[in-house]
Coordinates of N, CA and C in Angstrom, one line a residue:
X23 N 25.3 2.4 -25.3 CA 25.1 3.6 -26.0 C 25.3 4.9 -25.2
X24 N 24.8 4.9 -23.9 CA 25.1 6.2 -23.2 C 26.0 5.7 -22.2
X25 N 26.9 4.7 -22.0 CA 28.1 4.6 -21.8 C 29.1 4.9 -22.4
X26 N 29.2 5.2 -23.5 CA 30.0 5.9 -24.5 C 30.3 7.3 -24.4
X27 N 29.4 8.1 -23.5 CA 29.6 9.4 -23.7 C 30.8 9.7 -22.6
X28 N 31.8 10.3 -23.1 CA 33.6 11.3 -22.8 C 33.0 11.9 -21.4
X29 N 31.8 12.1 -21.0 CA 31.7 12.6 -19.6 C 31.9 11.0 -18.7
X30 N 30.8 10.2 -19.1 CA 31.1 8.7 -18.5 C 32.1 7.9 -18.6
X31 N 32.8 8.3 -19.7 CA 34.0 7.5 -20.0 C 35.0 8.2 -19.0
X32 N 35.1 9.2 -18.0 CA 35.7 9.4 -16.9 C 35.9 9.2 -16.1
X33 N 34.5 8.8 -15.1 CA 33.9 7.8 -14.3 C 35.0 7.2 -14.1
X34 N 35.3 6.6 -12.8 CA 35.9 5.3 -12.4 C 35.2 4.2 -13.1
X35 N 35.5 3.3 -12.8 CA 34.9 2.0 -14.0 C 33.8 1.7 -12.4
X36 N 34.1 1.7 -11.6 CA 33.2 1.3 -10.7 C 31.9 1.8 -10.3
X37 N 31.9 2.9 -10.8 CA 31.0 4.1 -10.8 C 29.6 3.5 -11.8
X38 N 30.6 2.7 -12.9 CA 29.5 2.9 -14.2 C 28.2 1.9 -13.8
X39 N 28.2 0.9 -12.6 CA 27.1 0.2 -12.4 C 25.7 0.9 -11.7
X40 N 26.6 2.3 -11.0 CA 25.6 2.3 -9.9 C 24.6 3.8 -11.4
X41 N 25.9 4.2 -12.3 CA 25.0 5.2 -12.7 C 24.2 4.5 -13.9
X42 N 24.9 3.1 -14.3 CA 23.5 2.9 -15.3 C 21.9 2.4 -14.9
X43 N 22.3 2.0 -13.4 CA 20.9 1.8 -12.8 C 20.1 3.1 -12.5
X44 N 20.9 4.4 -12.5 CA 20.2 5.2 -12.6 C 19.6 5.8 -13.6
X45 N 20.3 5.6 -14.9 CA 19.9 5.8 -16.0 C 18.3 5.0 -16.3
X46 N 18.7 3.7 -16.3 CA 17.6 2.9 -16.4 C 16.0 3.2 -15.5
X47 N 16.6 3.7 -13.8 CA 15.3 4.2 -13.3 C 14.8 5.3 -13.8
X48 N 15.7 6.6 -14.0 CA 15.3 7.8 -15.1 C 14.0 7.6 -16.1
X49 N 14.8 6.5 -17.4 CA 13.7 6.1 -18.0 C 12.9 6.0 -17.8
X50 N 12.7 4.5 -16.7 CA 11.4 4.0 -16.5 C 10.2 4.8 -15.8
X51 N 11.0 5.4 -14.6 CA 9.9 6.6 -14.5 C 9.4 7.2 -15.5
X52 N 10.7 8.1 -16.6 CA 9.8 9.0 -17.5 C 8.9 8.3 -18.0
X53 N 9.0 6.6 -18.7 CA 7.7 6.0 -19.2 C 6.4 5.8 -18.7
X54 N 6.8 5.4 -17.4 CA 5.5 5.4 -16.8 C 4.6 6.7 -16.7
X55 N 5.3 8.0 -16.4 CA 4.6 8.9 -16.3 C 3.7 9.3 -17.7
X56 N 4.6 8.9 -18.6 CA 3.9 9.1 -20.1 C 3.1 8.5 -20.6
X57 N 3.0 7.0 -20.0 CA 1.2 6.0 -20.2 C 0.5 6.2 -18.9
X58 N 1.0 6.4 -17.6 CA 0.0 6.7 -16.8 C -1.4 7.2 -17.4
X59 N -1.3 8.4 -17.3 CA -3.1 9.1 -17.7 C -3.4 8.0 -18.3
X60 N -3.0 7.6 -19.7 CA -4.1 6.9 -20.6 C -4.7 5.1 -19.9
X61 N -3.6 4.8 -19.1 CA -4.1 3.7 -18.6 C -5.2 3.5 -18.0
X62 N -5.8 4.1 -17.0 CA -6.8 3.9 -16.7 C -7.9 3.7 -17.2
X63 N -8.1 5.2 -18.0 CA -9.3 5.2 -19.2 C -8.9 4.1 -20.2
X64 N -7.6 3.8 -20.3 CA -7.5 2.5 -21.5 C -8.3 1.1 -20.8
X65 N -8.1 0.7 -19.8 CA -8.2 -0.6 -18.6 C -9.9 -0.3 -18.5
X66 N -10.2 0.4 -18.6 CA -12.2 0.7 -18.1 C -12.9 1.0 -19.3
X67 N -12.1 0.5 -19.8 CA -13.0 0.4 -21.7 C -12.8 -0.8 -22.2
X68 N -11.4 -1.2 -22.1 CA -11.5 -2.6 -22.3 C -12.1 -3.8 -21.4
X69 N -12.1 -3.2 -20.0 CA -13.4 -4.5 -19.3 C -14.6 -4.2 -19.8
X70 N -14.8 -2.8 -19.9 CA -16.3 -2.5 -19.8 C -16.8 -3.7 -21.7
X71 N -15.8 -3.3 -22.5 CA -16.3 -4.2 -24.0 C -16.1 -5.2 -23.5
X72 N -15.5 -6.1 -22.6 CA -15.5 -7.8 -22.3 C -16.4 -7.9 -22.1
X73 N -16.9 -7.2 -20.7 CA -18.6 -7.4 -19.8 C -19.6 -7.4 -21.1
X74 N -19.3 -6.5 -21.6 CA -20.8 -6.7 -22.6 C -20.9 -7.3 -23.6
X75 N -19.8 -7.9 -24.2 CA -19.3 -9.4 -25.2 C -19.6 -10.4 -24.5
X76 N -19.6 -10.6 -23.3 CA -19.5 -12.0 -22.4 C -21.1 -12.1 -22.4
X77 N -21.5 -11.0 -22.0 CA -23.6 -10.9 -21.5 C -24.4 -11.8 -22.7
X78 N -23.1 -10.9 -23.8 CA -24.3 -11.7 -25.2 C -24.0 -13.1 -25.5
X79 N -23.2 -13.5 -24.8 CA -22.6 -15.6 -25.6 C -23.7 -16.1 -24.6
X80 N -24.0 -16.8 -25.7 CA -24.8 -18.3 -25.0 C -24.1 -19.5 -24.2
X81 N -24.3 -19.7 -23.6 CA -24.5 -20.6 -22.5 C -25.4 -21.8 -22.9
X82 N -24.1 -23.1 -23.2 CA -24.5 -24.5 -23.5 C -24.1 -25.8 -21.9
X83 N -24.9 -26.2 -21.9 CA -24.5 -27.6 -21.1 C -24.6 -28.4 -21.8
X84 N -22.8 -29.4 -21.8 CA -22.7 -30.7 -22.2 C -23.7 -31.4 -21.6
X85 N -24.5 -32.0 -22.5 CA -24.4 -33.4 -21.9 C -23.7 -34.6 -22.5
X86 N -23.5 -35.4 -21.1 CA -22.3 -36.1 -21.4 C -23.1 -37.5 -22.7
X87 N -21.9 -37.5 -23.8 CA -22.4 -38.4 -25.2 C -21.7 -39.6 -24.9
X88 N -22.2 -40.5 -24.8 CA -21.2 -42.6 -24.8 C -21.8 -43.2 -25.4
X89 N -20.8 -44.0 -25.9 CA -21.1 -44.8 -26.8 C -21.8 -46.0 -26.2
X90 N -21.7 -46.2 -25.2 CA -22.1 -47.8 -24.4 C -23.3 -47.4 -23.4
X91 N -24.2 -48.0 -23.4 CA -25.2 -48.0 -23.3 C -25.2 -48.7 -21.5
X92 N -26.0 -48.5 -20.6 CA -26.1 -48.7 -19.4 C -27.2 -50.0 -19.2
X93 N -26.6 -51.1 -18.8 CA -27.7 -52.8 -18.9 C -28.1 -52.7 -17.4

């Protein structure tokens, strides 16, 4: 899609590798910068609700059930 664009379509063909990787790092930076903030506060709310879902489950021990009996 942004290979297509009459500025890139100039480029030597050899060129086009090293600028889509740049393209691609561009992005991923801009994304990251755009969920950073919320990740943290997202990650320390979601353990903090596991920790306190886990406190409330009960706690069973098998004991072990056979059918054969010990002579």
């Amino acid at each position: 899609m942004i290979l297509r664009s009459p500025l890139l379509q100039q480029l030597p063909e050899s060129f086009l590798p090293e600028v889509s990787d740049f393209i691609d790092f561009v992005m991923h930076k801009h994304q990251n910068t755009i969920a950073e903030p919320k990740l943290p506060d997202d990650i320390a709310k979601a353990w903090a609700k596991w920790f306190k879902e886990v406190a409330r489950l009960e706690v069973r021990t098998n004991e072990p059930h056979s059918e054969f009996k010990l002579q």
